[in-house]
Coordinates of C-alpha atoms and ligand atoms in Angstrom, one line a residue:
M192 CA -24.0 1.3 -16.4
P193 CA -27.7 0.2 -17.0
E194 CA -30.0 2.9 -17.5
N195 CA -32.3 2.0 -14.4
E196 CA -29.1 1.7 -12.3
L197 CA -29.8 3.6 -8.9
T198 CA -27.0 6.5 -8.6
V199 CA -25.9 8.6 -5.9
A200 CA -28.0 11.4 -7.1
D201 CA -31.3 9.4 -6.4
L202 CA -30.5 9.2 -2.8
S203 CA -30.1 11.7 0.0
E204 CA -26.9 11.8 2.1
G205 CA -28.7 10.1 4.9
G206 CA -30.4 7.5 2.6
L207 CA -26.9 6.7 1.2
L208 CA -25.4 6.7 4.7
A209 CA -28.1 4.0 5.8
R210 CA -26.7 1.6 3.0
I211 CA -23.0 2.3 4.0
F212 CA -23.2 1.9 7.9
P213 CA -24.4 -1.7 8.1
R214 CA -21.3 -2.8 5.9
L215 CA -18.8 -1.4 8.0
A216 CA -16.5 -3.0 10.8
S217 CA -16.9 -1.7 14.3
G218 CA -14.2 -2.5 17.0
A219 CA -13.6 -1.9 20.7
D220 CA -11.6 1.2 20.5
V221 CA -14.5 3.2 18.9
L222 CA -16.5 4.5 21.9
L223 CA -18.9 6.5 19.6
G224 CA -19.1 5.5 16.0
P225 CA -20.8 7.1 12.8
G226 CA -24.1 9.2 13.4
D227 CA -22.8 11.9 15.6
D228 CA -20.9 14.9 14.3
A229 CA -17.7 13.5 15.4
A230 CA -16.6 10.0 16.5
V231 CA -14.9 9.1 20.0
V232 CA -12.0 6.7 20.3
A233 CA -10.2 5.3 23.0
V234 CA -6.4 5.7 23.3
P235 CA -5.3 2.7 25.6
D236 CA -1.6 3.5 25.0
G237 CA -1.9 7.2 26.0
R238 CA -0.2 8.1 22.5
V239 CA -1.8 8.2 19.1
V240 CA 0.1 7.2 15.8
M241 CA -1.6 8.7 12.9
S242 CA -1.7 9.1 9.0
I243 CA -3.5 9.9 6.1
D244 CA -3.6 9.3 2.5
T245 CA -5.3 10.0 -0.8
Q246 CA -6.4 8.2 -3.8
T247 CA -7.7 10.2 -6.7
Q248 CA -9.3 8.7 -10.1
D249 CA -7.0 9.0 -13.0
Q250 CA -4.0 10.1 -10.8
D251 CA -3.8 6.7 -8.6
F252 CA -6.3 4.5 -10.4
R253 CA -8.3 4.3 -13.5
L254 CA -11.9 3.1 -13.6
Q255 CA -11.2 1.4 -16.9
W256 CA -7.7 0.1 -17.8
N257 CA -6.3 -0.1 -21.0
N258 CA -6.1 -4.0 -20.8
G259 CA -10.1 -4.2 -20.3
Y260 CA -9.9 -4.4 -16.3
R261 CA -12.6 -2.3 -14.4
T262 CA -11.5 -1.2 -11.0
T263 CA -14.5 -1.9 -8.7
G264 CA -15.5 0.0 -5.6
Y265 CA -14.2 -3.0 -3.6
D266 CA -10.7 -2.5 -5.1
V267 CA -10.6 1.2 -4.1
G268 CA -12.1 0.6 -0.6
W269 CA -9.4 -2.2 0.1
K270 CA -6.5 -0.3 -1.2
S271 CA -7.3 2.8 0.6
V272 CA -7.3 0.8 3.7
A273 CA -4.2 -1.2 2.9
Q274 CA -2.1 2.0 2.2
N275 CA -3.2 3.6 5.5
L276 CA -2.8 0.4 7.7
S277 CA 0.7 0.0 6.2
D278 CA 1.8 3.4 7.3
I279 CA 1.0 2.6 11.0
N280 CA 2.6 -0.8 10.5
A281 CA 5.9 1.0 9.4
M282 CA 5.9 2.7 12.7
G283 CA 5.8 -0.7 14.6
G284 CA 2.0 0.2 15.6
T285 CA -1.3 -1.3 15.2
A286 CA -4.3 0.6 13.6
S287 CA -7.5 1.0 15.6
S288 CA -9.7 3.1 13.8
L289 CA -10.1 4.9 10.3
V290 CA -12.2 8.0 9.2
V291 CA -13.0 8.0 5.6
S292 CA -14.0 10.5 3.2
L293 CA -15.6 9.8 -0.4
T294 CA -16.0 12.4 -3.1
M295 CA -17.7 11.2 -6.1
P296 CA -19.7 12.4 -9.3
P297 CA -23.5 12.3 -8.8
Q298 CA -23.7 9.5 -11.4
T299 CA -21.8 7.1 -9.4
P300 CA -24.0 3.9 -8.9
V301 CA -25.0 3.3 -5.5
S302 CA -23.9 -0.4 -5.8
W303 CA -20.4 1.0 -6.4
V304 CA -20.5 3.0 -3.1
E305 CA -21.7 -0.1 -1.4
D306 CA -18.9 -2.2 -3.0
F307 CA -16.6 0.4 -1.7
A308 CA -17.7 0.0 1.8
D309 CA -17.4 -3.9 1.6
G310 CA -13.8 -3.2 0.2
L311 CA -13.1 -1.3 3.4
T312 CA -14.6 -3.9 5.7
A313 CA -12.9 -6.6 3.8
G314 CA -9.4 -4.9 3.7
I315 CA -9.5 -4.6 7.4
A316 CA -10.5 -8.3 8.1
G317 CA -8.5 -9.7 5.1
L318 CA -5.3 -7.9 6.3
G319 CA -5.7 -9.0 9.7
A320 CA -6.3 -5.9 11.3
A321 CA -9.5 -7.1 13.1
G322 CA -10.3 -4.9 16.0
C323 CA -9.6 -1.8 13.6
S324 CA -12.9 -0.2 12.6
V325 CA -14.2 2.9 10.4
A326 CA -15.3 5.5 13.1
G327 CA -16.8 8.0 10.7
G328 CA -16.5 9.8 7.5
D329 CA -17.6 12.3 5.0
L330 CA -19.6 12.0 1.6
G331 CA -19.1 14.8 -1.1
R332 CA -19.6 15.6 -4.7
G333 CA -16.7 16.2 -7.1
R334 CA -15.9 15.7 -10.7
E335 CA -14.2 12.3 -10.1
I336 CA -13.9 9.8 -7.5
A337 CA -11.2 10.6 -4.6
V338 CA -11.1 8.8 -1.4
T339 CA -9.1 10.1 1.6
V340 CA -8.5 7.8 4.6
A341 CA -7.2 9.0 7.7
V342 CA -6.0 6.3 10.5
V343 CA -5.2 6.2 14.2
G344 CA -3.5 3.5 15.9
T345 CA -1.7 2.4 19.1
L346 CA 2.2 1.7 19.6
N347 CA 1.4 -0.9 22.0
G348 CA 3.7 0.5 24.7
L349 CA 6.9 0.4 22.3
A350 CA 8.8 3.4 20.8
P351 CA 7.8 4.2 17.4
V352 CA 10.4 2.8 14.7
L353 CA 11.5 5.8 12.7
R354 CA 13.6 5.9 9.4
S355 CA 16.3 7.7 11.2
G356 CA 17.9 5.0 13.6
A357 CA 19.6 2.3 11.3
R358 CA 23.3 2.1 12.2
A359 CA 26.5 0.6 10.4
G360 CA 26.5 -3.2 11.0
D361 CA 22.8 -3.7 11.0
I362 CA 21.1 -6.1 9.0
L363 CA 18.6 -4.9 6.4
A364 CA 15.6 -6.9 6.0
L365 CA 12.2 -7.2 4.2
A366 CA 8.8 -8.4 4.9
G367 CA 6.6 -8.8 2.2
T368 CA 7.0 -8.6 -1.6
L369 CA 8.8 -6.2 -4.0
G370 CA 7.6 -5.4 -7.7
R371 CA 4.3 -7.2 -7.9
A372 CA 2.2 -4.5 -7.7
A373 CA 4.4 -2.5 -10.4
A374 CA 4.1 -5.8 -12.6
G375 CA 0.2 -5.7 -12.2
L376 CA 0.4 -1.9 -13.3
A377 CA 2.1 -2.6 -16.1
L378 CA -0.1 -5.3 -17.2
L379 CA -3.1 -3.0 -16.7
E380 CA -1.5 -0.6 -19.0
S381 CA -0.7 -3.0 -21.7
S382 CA -2.7 -4.2 -24.5
V383 CA -2.7 -7.8 -23.5
P384 CA -6.1 -8.5 -22.9
L385 CA -7.5 -9.7 -19.5
E386 CA -8.7 -12.8 -20.9
A387 CA -5.2 -13.9 -22.1
L388 CA -3.5 -13.6 -18.6
T389 CA -2.6 -16.7 -16.6
P390 CA -3.9 -17.1 -13.0
E391 CA -0.4 -16.1 -11.8
Q392 CA -0.4 -12.8 -13.9
R393 CA -4.1 -12.0 -12.7
E394 CA -2.6 -12.5 -9.1
L395 CA -0.1 -9.8 -10.1
L396 CA -3.3 -7.4 -10.8
D397 CA -4.7 -8.2 -7.4
S398 CA -1.3 -7.0 -6.0
Q399 CA -1.7 -3.6 -7.6
C400 CA -5.6 -3.3 -7.2
R401 CA -5.8 -5.1 -3.5
P402 CA -2.3 -5.0 -2.0
T403 CA -1.6 -7.1 0.8
P404 CA 0.9 -5.5 3.3
P405 CA 2.3 -7.6 6.0
L406 CA 0.7 -6.1 8.9
A407 CA 1.7 -8.5 11.7
A408 CA 5.5 -7.6 10.7
G409 CA 5.6 -4.0 11.9
P410 CA 4.7 -4.7 15.6
L411 CA 7.0 -7.9 15.6
A412 CA 10.0 -6.0 14.3
A413 CA 9.4 -3.1 16.9
A414 CA 9.4 -5.8 19.6
A415 CA 12.5 -7.6 18.2
G416 CA 14.4 -4.2 18.5
A417 CA 14.3 -2.9 14.6
T418 CA 16.5 0.3 14.6
A419 CA 14.8 1.9 11.6
M420 CA 11.8 0.9 9.4
M421 CA 9.6 2.1 6.6
D422 CA 6.8 0.7 4.3
V423 CA 8.0 0.4 0.5
S424 CA 5.4 2.8 -1.2
D425 CA 7.5 4.3 -3.9
G426 CA 9.9 1.6 -4.8
L427 CA 13.0 0.2 -3.0
M428 CA 15.7 2.4 -4.4
R429 CA 13.6 5.7 -3.8
D430 CA 12.4 4.6 -0.4
G431 CA 15.6 3.0 0.8
G432 CA 17.3 6.3 -0.1
R433 CA 15.1 8.2 2.1
L434 CA 15.8 5.8 5.2
A435 CA 19.6 5.9 4.2
Q436 CA 19.4 9.7 4.3
A437 CA 17.4 9.9 7.6
S438 CA 19.8 7.3 9.2
G439 CA 23.2 8.9 7.5
V440 CA 24.0 5.6 6.3
L441 CA 24.7 3.4 3.1
L442 CA 22.2 0.5 2.6
D443 CA 24.0 -2.2 0.5
L444 CA 21.4 -4.6 -1.2
D445 CA 22.3 -8.3 -1.9
P446 CA 21.8 -9.0 -5.5
V447 CA 21.0 -12.6 -4.9
A448 CA 18.1 -11.6 -2.7
L449 CA 17.0 -9.1 -5.3
K450 CA 17.3 -11.8 -7.9
M451 CA 14.7 -14.1 -5.8
Q452 CA 12.1 -11.3 -6.0
A453 CA 12.7 -10.7 -9.7
Q454 CA 12.2 -14.6 -10.5
A455 CA 8.5 -14.6 -9.6
L456 CA 7.9 -11.8 -12.0
E457 CA 9.8 -13.2 -15.1
P458 CA 6.7 -14.8 -16.8
A459 CA 4.9 -11.3 -16.8
A460 CA 8.2 -9.5 -17.7
A461 CA 8.6 -12.0 -20.7
L462 CA 5.1 -11.3 -21.9
L463 CA 5.6 -7.3 -22.0
G464 CA 9.2 -7.4 -22.8
A465 CA 10.1 -5.7 -19.5
D466 CA 12.9 -5.9 -16.9
P467 CA 11.6 -7.7 -13.6
M468 CA 14.4 -6.4 -11.9
Q469 CA 13.2 -2.6 -12.6
W470 CA 9.9 -3.6 -11.0
V471 CA 11.7 -5.1 -8.0
L472 CA 14.0 -1.9 -7.7
G473 CA 11.8 0.8 -8.7
G474 CA 8.1 -0.5 -8.1
G475 CA 6.0 0.6 -5.1
E476 CA 2.7 -0.2 -3.8
D477 CA 3.3 -3.8 -2.6
H478 CA 3.8 -1.9 0.7
G479 CA 6.5 -4.5 1.8
L480 CA 8.4 -3.4 5.1
L481 CA 12.2 -2.5 5.0
A482 CA 13.8 -2.5 8.3
A483 CA 17.0 -2.4 9.8
F484 CA 17.8 -4.9 12.6
P485 CA 21.2 -4.9 15.1
P486 CA 23.3 -7.7 14.1
G487 CA 23.0 -10.7 16.1
V488 CA 19.2 -10.2 16.4
Q489 CA 17.2 -13.1 15.2
L490 CA 14.9 -11.5 12.5
P491 CA 11.0 -12.1 12.9
E492 CA 9.7 -14.8 10.9
A493 CA 8.1 -12.5 8.1
F494 CA 11.6 -10.8 7.4
T495 CA 14.2 -12.0 5.0
A496 CA 17.8 -10.4 5.1
I497 CA 18.4 -8.3 1.7
G498 CA 21.4 -6.5 2.4
S499 CA 23.2 -4.7 5.1
V500 CA 23.8 -1.4 6.7
R501 CA 27.1 0.2 6.0
A502 CA 29.0 3.6 7.1
V503 CA 29.2 6.3 4.8
D504 CA 33.0 6.6 5.0
G505 CA 33.0 10.1 3.6
G506 CA 30.9 9.5 0.6
E507 CA 27.2 10.2 0.1
C508 CA 24.3 8.4 2.0
G509 CA 22.1 6.1 -0.3
V510 CA 21.5 2.7 -1.7
R511 CA 24.5 0.3 -3.2
I512 CA 24.0 -2.9 -4.8
A513 CA 26.9 -5.2 -3.8
G514 CA 28.7 -2.1 -3.1
E515 CA 28.2 -0.7 -6.5
S516 CA 26.4 2.4 -7.1
A517 CA 23.1 2.1 -8.7
D518 CA 24.3 4.1 -11.4
T519 CA 27.2 1.8 -12.0
V520 CA 24.9 -1.2 -12.0
G521 CA 22.6 0.6 -14.6
W522 CA 19.6 1.6 -12.4
D523 CA 20.5 5.1 -11.7
H524 CA 16.9 6.5 -12.7
F525 CA 15.6 4.9 -9.5
A526 CA 17.9 6.7 -7.2
D527 CA 16.6 10.0 -5.9
Ligands
MG1134 MG1 4.8 5.0 4.0

């Protein structure tokens, strides 16, 4: 950091907020935005769908990665928004407003905080959540950077899509991608320098630092009659296992669909000597949507079939690959 760089310690809280507020998006559902003790938001649907998520420096991201990449405030702002909007999406809802808590060391540059606010706004716009806004927040001091975002949204008059509704015979489908963020994380942690990466490999870093969950897909799935849904934030095997458990079913994955996801990751996997299928099955943070649809339903455009839902038949709930257990296929370390 340059010696004359303005830091958070140089400004009062009011001074810092005055630099943040103009950078934040505001939407129609926020009746009273930042500046008072609390925000007031409208709830047109009569119900609120809400969620919260935290990112902590050195737990969820590093400011400086092994390969030389430096995480920007913009990255952290974008990712905070993406993770939270994705959870509302996974219920079939649409996010309407966020509150943001940012804790940071006093030597944090003010430009980093401004960049963070820009990342929040860009994430909302770039992910297609126009109308969602930052209704308020909190600034605090701490030993490292920590961001907590809470989000509220609307269900657009529909029932929420739960994890527990999948039934034998349903089609299992995915919107978005699998394994890209995990491949990006492996590149960040590798000793392959940033400058040596191809544009395609740089895009994998972006998938980790600024994920792009398919936000239009959740409400479309709900409207199409999805029986169960969740976003894949901890990996297909682990999250699929949770959906299978909640629904009391088996999820049978189609290896051909999995291989198609893995294909795009092959150059990065070759560079690192990794198995791309491990990223596809075990990697989270792309925030794709895993959903079950009744047989015969035309899948919304964003979705591709990746398997089917089967009855347990006396065995255990869980995820299979072409009918085989992950154990047999050799991926048991992804099964919870
Ligand atoms: Mg989730």
